[in-house]
């Protein structure tokens, strides 16, 4: 059984303009020691889905199931959920200042986190652990920096301190929502390396939410591609990047600059993502899809198995035979999907 | 594609081909820091001695970590701020010490497109009047004539004429950036500075805006300074690229040269840090992971500014500042400020000062 198994999650927000249907029937599973990447454009429901699972969305209508170690998180009381957050599931957000308190020393915040959950640990021991964690995430001179305030840290250091805090209780699952989006590539590489190391050492399962396809390709074992609140495609990273089935996944990949060689025009996905209040009928991607058929406008496709691989599913009416699918691409787009080169 | 051909034939350095020339440009900001005993009046060395030129019709990319001085350099060139020292020459004219009033007629020749398509547009004004600003400011065209010109430029950037009376809030991020592009393009400037023009946009929309910028450049022979932190986007649009570190240019080269044979250890680190959207390639490349953070621009390191983090640093680097020059037989077009530039094929990832992720750590 997977560590976390989410099935048929729906989340909607009643607003004065109408009901925002932020997540519509999302299902995924995360295994111990593995990283699941969730990608999609902004507004596709990535943050809402994980925040809902952790009981952090207010005023939302929620249905579905989120089994963590076999127990449904969505059926837990707020108090039970609080004991899961931090202790069993650590969270990292895009903006580290939103979870590091500006008035308290970084070390103190980690120590409090540890002591609140493990009353038997002495202050001195907790401090030792905090220094150790800061060292683990690559903060230089951790025994001194442990007494710094958050504003004395650089952006990258704050992000690493937040990882240290999220890891302080040795959680089984780490949810990282755009953890490196605000960082420079060099610092991003440091932070991703820290996450990878922690995973190796502690077997932590990670959900990595990002809109950066490069980051997903580097660190995710499995990938969920979301669009307008639904899963478009699910596969391991080699399939996702090497043999995508869904036209939206394909569109995302081919809109990246294909570096090297001649300066070609980019191939964007035309149009805009839909309004979540007035979703198009049928397949939500149909107004932007180059392969659209009559059926797509009328019927929402379920997730189908692609190429006889149960680990690869795609919510699309096109042929699930990968050879036929590739031939169709050549016919419609004019050329096979080229992989971008290493910069 | 014809574009690439044209740019590689461009002759280096003749003054007629140069639109912007920056000589030893410096920009310091005063800051107050309080240490335990006294208040210091320090200075941030935001741009600290930059010399470069931007050629007519080309795109010069500017890359480097946050705070390295890219936007400040751009703002100095457009004279949106005063210059502390050095010279800025625009279209053959020294504009270093022009007053805002003297700058005014030149404003229409240089425009800026900003990162934030949300923050840079006044939400209470209609799109047509926002795009009409440059005409109003320079007293060009009135009434129906102005409306016609505005709609013409709206069409150029892919907005519909009926959008004229709408408000920015009714537009998506990509469309708002089109409004920014339209406003910059309105008076057909010679130079457009694009400061992170696509960073706030989703990938699929980024590609739409980049294509638009490239098309407009061809059509109107525009010159771009293109600032972005996405190195693959910079590579796609730029003829030449300058890599900045702590207020200085570390390396400047034709885009392909820089990406294929980066000479400066910092350029190497920067390029190797870019995540590759191809898992087959990302698992077997050597990533250089720099240790530590960018030092404070208030008190930058002596000698080569990169030496505290450089995997190749030697004693000399801590005392002697390297000059920007062509190295290891590179063409005069490819210049690097480093005493020990990186040879082609040299692997920096197993040098002592950097850490390397354990191999195969991501494949299980
Ligand atoms: N008005 C100001 N007063 C004081 N310091 C400033 C001011 N503007 C910029 N700086 C400092 O100058 C340095 C260069 O800033 P600049 O905005 O040019 O960086 P940048 O390369 O554009 O970074 P980013 O990638 O984050 O946009 C930074 O250290 C910054 O903090
Ligand atoms: N509290 C809320 N009330 C109404 N709409 C919301 C609320 N929170 C999120 N949404 C909407 O839900 C959609 C999904 O948001 P989110 O999960 O944050 O997207 P992302 O994929 O960028 O993380 C967006 O359209 C967002 O505006
Ligand atoms: S179901 Fe139809 S519209 Fe949707 S992605 Fe597949 S082909 Fe395109
Ligand atoms: S001059 Fe020395 S410290 Fe600076 S980049 Fe070159 S090798 Fe590194
Ligand atoms: Mg989000
Ligand atoms: Mg900037």
mmCIF file of N, CA, C and O in Angstrom, chain A residues 35-91:
data_model
loop_
_atom_site.group_PDB
_atom_site.id
_atom_site.type_symbol
_atom_site.label_atom_id
_atom_site.label_comp_id
_atom_site.label_asym_id
_atom_site.label_seq_id
_atom_site.Cartn_x
_atom_site.Cartn_y
_atom_site.Cartn_z
ATOM 1 N N UNK A 35 9.674 10.292 -4.943
ATOM 2 C CA UNK A 35 9.227 11.664 -5.157
ATOM 3 C C UNK A 35 8.170 11.705 -6.245
ATOM 4 O O UNK A 35 8.381 11.177 -7.338
ATOM 5 N N UNK A 36 7.039 12.304 -5.895
ATOM 6 C CA UNK A 36 5.994 12.511 -6.895
ATOM 7 C C UNK A 36 6.016 13.979 -7.294
ATOM 8 O O UNK A 36 5.923 14.858 -6.443
ATOM 9 N N UNK A 37 6.157 14.251 -8.580
ATOM 10 C CA UNK A 37 6.117 15.634 -9.047
ATOM 11 C C UNK A 37 4.711 15.972 -9.515
ATOM 12 O O UNK A 37 4.089 15.185 -10.220
ATOM 13 N N UNK A 38 4.195 17.121 -9.107
ATOM 14 C CA UNK A 38 2.918 17.597 -9.650
ATOM 15 C C UNK A 38 3.210 18.865 -10.433
ATOM 16 O O UNK A 38 3.707 19.839 -9.877
ATOM 17 N N UNK A 39 2.963 18.837 -11.747
ATOM 18 C CA UNK A 39 3.198 20.021 -12.586
ATOM 19 C C UNK A 39 1.916 20.528 -13.194
ATOM 20 O O UNK A 39 0.946 19.797 -13.351
ATOM 21 N N UNK A 40 1.932 21.770 -13.582
ATOM 22 C CA UNK A 40 0.773 22.370 -14.216
ATOM 23 C C UNK A 40 0.927 23.872 -14.164
ATOM 24 O O UNK A 40 1.724 24.401 -13.399
ATOM 25 N N UNK A 41 0.139 24.575 -14.995
ATOM 26 C CA UNK A 41 0.225 26.022 -15.027
ATOM 27 C C UNK A 41 -0.357 26.613 -13.748
ATOM 28 O O UNK A 41 -1.039 25.925 -12.994
ATOM 29 N N UNK A 42 -0.139 27.897 -13.527
ATOM 30 C CA UNK A 42 -0.660 28.484 -12.298
ATOM 31 C C UNK A 42 -2.189 28.443 -12.353
ATOM 32 O O UNK A 42 -2.790 28.620 -13.406
ATOM 33 N N UNK A 43 -2.793 28.162 -11.218
ATOM 34 C CA UNK A 43 -4.235 28.059 -11.153
ATOM 35 C C UNK A 43 -4.766 26.685 -11.498
ATOM 36 O O UNK A 43 -5.977 26.483 -11.540
ATOM 37 N N UNK A 44 -3.874 25.715 -11.739
ATOM 38 C CA UNK A 44 -4.377 24.403 -12.135
ATOM 39 C C UNK A 44 -4.799 23.558 -10.930
ATOM 40 O O UNK A 44 -5.279 22.448 -11.103
ATOM 41 N N UNK A 45 -4.598 24.076 -9.721
ATOM 42 C CA UNK A 45 -5.096 23.364 -8.552
ATOM 43 C C UNK A 45 -4.047 22.594 -7.768
ATOM 44 O O UNK A 45 -4.383 21.815 -6.871
ATOM 45 N N UNK A 46 -2.782 22.846 -8.067
ATOM 46 C CA UNK A 46 -1.704 22.111 -7.410
ATOM 47 C C UNK A 46 -1.685 22.399 -5.910
ATOM 48 O O UNK A 46 -1.700 21.478 -5.089
ATOM 49 N N UNK A 47 -1.670 23.675 -5.551
ATOM 50 C CA UNK A 47 -1.581 24.027 -4.127
ATOM 51 C C UNK A 47 -2.863 23.685 -3.391
ATOM 52 O O UNK A 47 -2.823 23.150 -2.278
ATOM 53 N N UNK A 48 -3.998 23.979 -4.001
ATOM 54 C CA UNK A 48 -5.271 23.713 -3.326
ATOM 55 C C UNK A 48 -5.384 22.228 -2.978
ATOM 56 O O UNK A 48 -5.818 21.873 -1.890
ATOM 57 N N UNK A 49 -4.957 21.350 -3.880
ATOM 58 C CA UNK A 49 -5.141 19.928 -3.601
ATOM 59 C C UNK A 49 -4.321 19.484 -2.394
ATOM 60 O O UNK A 49 -4.847 18.817 -1.506
ATOM 61 N N UNK A 50 -3.050 19.877 -2.329
ATOM 62 C CA UNK A 50 -2.258 19.419 -1.185
ATOM 63 C C UNK A 50 -2.658 20.143 0.095
ATOM 64 O O UNK A 50 -2.643 19.562 1.171
ATOM 65 N N UNK A 51 -3.033 21.409 -0.023
ATOM 66 C CA UNK A 51 -3.454 22.115 1.190
ATOM 67 C C UNK A 51 -4.744 21.535 1.752
ATOM 68 O O UNK A 51 -4.939 21.462 2.960
ATOM 69 N N UNK A 52 -5.609 21.100 0.868
ATOM 70 C CA UNK A 52 -6.861 20.483 1.314
ATOM 71 C C UNK A 52 -6.582 19.190 2.075
ATOM 72 O O UNK A 52 -7.168 18.933 3.123
ATOM 73 N N UNK A 53 -5.666 18.409 1.532
ATOM 74 C CA UNK A 53 -5.327 17.149 2.192
ATOM 75 C C UNK A 53 -4.833 17.404 3.608
ATOM 76 O O UNK A 53 -5.118 16.654 4.537
ATOM 77 N N UNK A 54 -4.105 18.519 3.795
ATOM 78 C CA UNK A 54 -3.573 18.841 5.115
ATOM 79 C C UNK A 54 -4.538 19.687 5.939
ATOM 80 O O UNK A 54 -4.160 20.227 6.973
ATOM 81 N N UNK A 55 -5.766 19.824 5.471
ATOM 82 C CA UNK A 55 -6.761 20.559 6.239
ATOM 83 C C UNK A 55 -6.511 22.055 6.296
ATOM 84 O O UNK A 55 -6.902 22.711 7.249
ATOM 85 N N UNK A 56 -5.860 22.579 5.284
ATOM 86 C CA UNK A 56 -5.507 23.997 5.320
ATOM 87 C C UNK A 56 -6.358 24.883 4.414
ATOM 88 O O UNK A 56 -6.086 26.064 4.280
ATOM 89 N N UNK A 57 -7.376 24.318 3.752
ATOM 90 C CA UNK A 57 -8.246 25.189 2.958
ATOM 91 C C UNK A 57 -9.495 25.518 3.755
ATOM 92 O O UNK A 57 -10.128 24.634 4.312
ATOM 93 N N UNK A 58 -9.807 26.794 3.817
ATOM 94 C CA UNK A 58 -11.006 27.207 4.550
ATOM 95 C C UNK A 58 -12.122 27.542 3.585
ATOM 96 O O UNK A 58 -11.874 28.017 2.488
ATOM 97 N N UNK A 59 -13.336 27.290 3.993
ATOM 98 C CA UNK A 59 -14.497 27.664 3.195
ATOM 99 C C UNK A 59 -14.620 26.882 1.908
ATOM 100 O O UNK A 59 -15.264 27.331 0.969
ATOM 101 N N UNK A 60 -14.012 25.721 1.838
ATOM 102 C CA UNK A 60 -14.075 24.943 0.610
ATOM 103 C C UNK A 60 -15.026 23.769 0.767
ATOM 104 O O UNK A 60 -15.232 23.255 1.866
ATOM 105 N N UNK A 61 -15.656 23.363 -0.333
ATOM 106 C CA UNK A 61 -16.421 22.122 -0.349
ATOM 107 C C UNK A 61 -15.484 21.026 -0.814
ATOM 108 O O UNK A 61 -14.875 21.136 -1.880
ATOM 109 N N UNK A 62 -15.364 19.996 0.003
ATOM 110 C CA UNK A 62 -14.383 18.955 -0.274
ATOM 111 C C UNK A 62 -15.050 17.595 -0.319
ATOM 112 O O UNK A 62 -15.916 17.296 0.508
ATOM 113 N N UNK A 63 -14.680 16.772 -1.292
ATOM 114 C CA UNK A 63 -15.088 15.375 -1.243
ATOM 115 C C UNK A 63 -13.950 14.515 -1.761
ATOM 116 O O UNK A 63 -13.030 15.003 -2.392
ATOM 117 N N UNK A 64 -14.031 13.221 -1.469
ATOM 118 C CA UNK A 64 -12.972 12.305 -1.886
ATOM 119 C C UNK A 64 -12.306 11.671 -0.685
ATOM 120 O O UNK A 64 -12.830 11.728 0.428
ATOM 121 N N UNK A 65 -11.146 11.072 -0.927
ATOM 122 C CA UNK A 65 -10.465 10.323 0.103
ATOM 123 C C UNK A 65 -8.970 10.594 0.017
ATOM 124 O O UNK A 65 -8.429 10.742 -1.084
ATOM 125 N N UNK A 66 -8.307 10.687 1.173
ATOM 126 C CA UNK A 66 -6.857 10.823 1.186
ATOM 127 C C UNK A 66 -6.315 9.925 2.287
ATOM 128 O O UNK A 66 -6.228 10.315 3.437
ATOM 129 N N UNK A 67 -5.987 8.686 1.903
ATOM 130 C CA UNK A 67 -5.542 7.713 2.898
ATOM 131 C C UNK A 67 -4.048 7.861 3.162
ATOM 132 O O UNK A 67 -3.230 7.653 2.268
ATOM 133 N N UNK A 68 -3.721 8.243 4.404
ATOM 134 C CA UNK A 68 -2.331 8.323 4.816
ATOM 135 C C UNK A 68 -2.087 7.204 5.811
ATOM 136 O O UNK A 68 -2.734 7.135 6.852
ATOM 137 N N UNK A 69 -1.215 6.298 5.484
ATOM 138 C CA UNK A 69 -1.016 5.075 6.278
ATOM 139 C C UNK A 69 -2.354 4.400 6.547
ATOM 140 O O UNK A 69 -2.609 3.920 7.646
ATOM 141 N N UNK A 70 -3.226 4.444 5.548
ATOM 142 C CA UNK A 70 -4.494 3.753 5.665
ATOM 143 C C UNK A 70 -5.615 4.527 6.344
ATOM 144 O O UNK A 70 -6.743 4.069 6.390
ATOM 145 N N UNK A 71 -5.299 5.722 6.880
ATOM 146 C CA UNK A 71 -6.348 6.488 7.565
ATOM 147 C C UNK A 71 -6.709 7.722 6.748
ATOM 148 O O UNK A 71 -5.841 8.422 6.234
ATOM 149 N N UNK A 72 -8.010 7.998 6.619
ATOM 150 C CA UNK A 72 -8.464 9.087 5.755
ATOM 151 C C UNK A 72 -8.248 10.460 6.412
ATOM 152 O O UNK A 72 -8.901 10.803 7.394
ATOM 153 N N UNK A 73 -7.350 11.239 5.831
ATOM 154 C CA UNK A 73 -7.053 12.565 6.378
ATOM 155 C C UNK A 73 -8.261 13.487 6.284
ATOM 156 O O UNK A 73 -8.461 14.361 7.116
ATOM 157 N N UNK A 74 -9.072 13.285 5.243
ATOM 158 C CA UNK A 74 -10.206 14.178 5.036
ATOM 159 C C UNK A 74 -11.311 13.954 6.074
ATOM 160 O O UNK A 74 -12.195 14.781 6.237
ATOM 161 N N UNK A 75 -11.240 12.810 6.767
ATOM 162 C CA UNK A 75 -12.259 12.528 7.778
ATOM 163 C C UNK A 75 -11.765 12.841 9.184
ATOM 164 O O UNK A 75 -12.472 12.622 10.160
ATOM 165 N N UNK A 76 -10.528 13.348 9.293
ATOM 166 C CA UNK A 76 -9.966 13.618 10.627
ATOM 167 C C UNK A 76 -10.484 14.925 11.199
ATOM 168 O O UNK A 76 -10.823 15.847 10.472
ATOM 169 N N UNK A 77 -10.488 15.004 12.523
ATOM 170 C CA UNK A 77 -10.838 16.261 13.187
ATOM 171 C C UNK A 77 -9.644 17.201 13.066
ATOM 172 O O UNK A 77 -8.513 16.752 12.853
ATOM 173 N N UNK A 78 -9.894 18.528 13.176
ATOM 174 C CA UNK A 78 -8.783 19.479 13.100
ATOM 175 C C UNK A 78 -7.671 19.132 14.083
ATOM 176 O O UNK A 78 -6.494 19.285 13.770
ATOM 177 N N UNK A 79 -8.040 18.624 15.254
ATOM 178 C CA UNK A 79 -7.033 18.310 16.258
ATOM 179 C C UNK A 79 -6.163 17.129 15.817
ATOM 180 O O UNK A 79 -4.940 17.154 15.929
ATOM 181 N N UNK A 80 -6.823 16.109 15.283
ATOM 182 C CA UNK A 80 -6.062 14.949 14.799
ATOM 183 C C UNK A 80 -5.121 15.359 13.669
ATOM 184 O O UNK A 80 -3.981 14.924 13.597
ATOM 185 N N UNK A 81 -5.633 16.239 12.786
ATOM 186 C CA UNK A 81 -4.822 16.680 11.655
ATOM 187 C C UNK A 81 -3.586 17.450 12.117
ATOM 188 O O UNK A 81 -2.510 17.315 11.555
ATOM 189 N N UNK A 82 -3.776 18.256 13.178
ATOM 190 C CA UNK A 82 -2.638 19.016 13.694
ATOM 191 C C UNK A 82 -1.523 18.098 14.140
ATOM 192 O O UNK A 82 -0.350 18.409 13.984
ATOM 193 N N UNK A 83 -1.901 16.943 14.691
ATOM 194 C CA UNK A 83 -0.851 16.039 15.157
ATOM 195 C C UNK A 83 -0.162 15.333 13.984
ATOM 196 O O UNK A 83 0.948 14.837 14.110
ATOM 197 N N UNK A 84 -0.837 15.290 12.840
ATOM 198 C CA UNK A 84 -0.207 14.697 11.655
ATOM 199 C C UNK A 84 0.748 15.709 11.014
ATOM 200 O O UNK A 84 1.871 15.393 10.629
ATOM 201 N N UNK A 85 0.283 16.956 10.934
ATOM 202 C CA UNK A 85 1.123 18.013 10.348
ATOM 203 C C UNK A 85 2.370 18.202 11.196
ATOM 204 O O UNK A 85 2.295 18.322 12.405
ATOM 205 N N UNK A 86 3.491 18.269 10.584
ATOM 206 C CA UNK A 86 4.732 18.453 11.328
ATOM 207 C C UNK A 86 5.316 17.118 11.734
ATOM 208 O O UNK A 86 6.389 16.756 11.288
ATOM 209 N N UNK A 87 4.565 16.358 12.526
ATOM 210 C CA UNK A 87 5.111 15.104 13.020
ATOM 211 C C UNK A 87 5.234 14.062 11.915
ATOM 212 O O UNK A 87 6.241 13.388 11.783
ATOM 213 N N UNK A 88 4.194 13.935 11.100
ATOM 214 C CA UNK A 88 4.236 12.904 10.065
ATOM 215 C C UNK A 88 4.369 13.479 8.666
ATOM 216 O O UNK A 88 4.885 12.831 7.766
ATOM 217 N N UNK A 89 3.838 14.677 8.495
ATOM 218 C CA UNK A 89 3.938 15.320 7.190
ATOM 219 C C UNK A 89 4.532 16.712 7.367
ATOM 220 O O UNK A 89 3.972 17.547 8.067
ATOM 221 N N UNK A 90 5.694 16.939 6.769
ATOM 222 C CA UNK A 90 6.320 18.259 6.818
ATOM 223 C C UNK A 90 5.922 19.042 5.587
ATOM 224 O O UNK A 90 5.649 18.465 4.532
ATOM 225 N N UNK A 91 5.839 20.370 5.716
ATOM 226 C CA UNK A 91 5.453 21.173 4.560
ATOM 227 C C UNK A 91 6.448 22.305 4.315
ATOM 228 O O UNK A 91 6.919 22.936 5.252
#
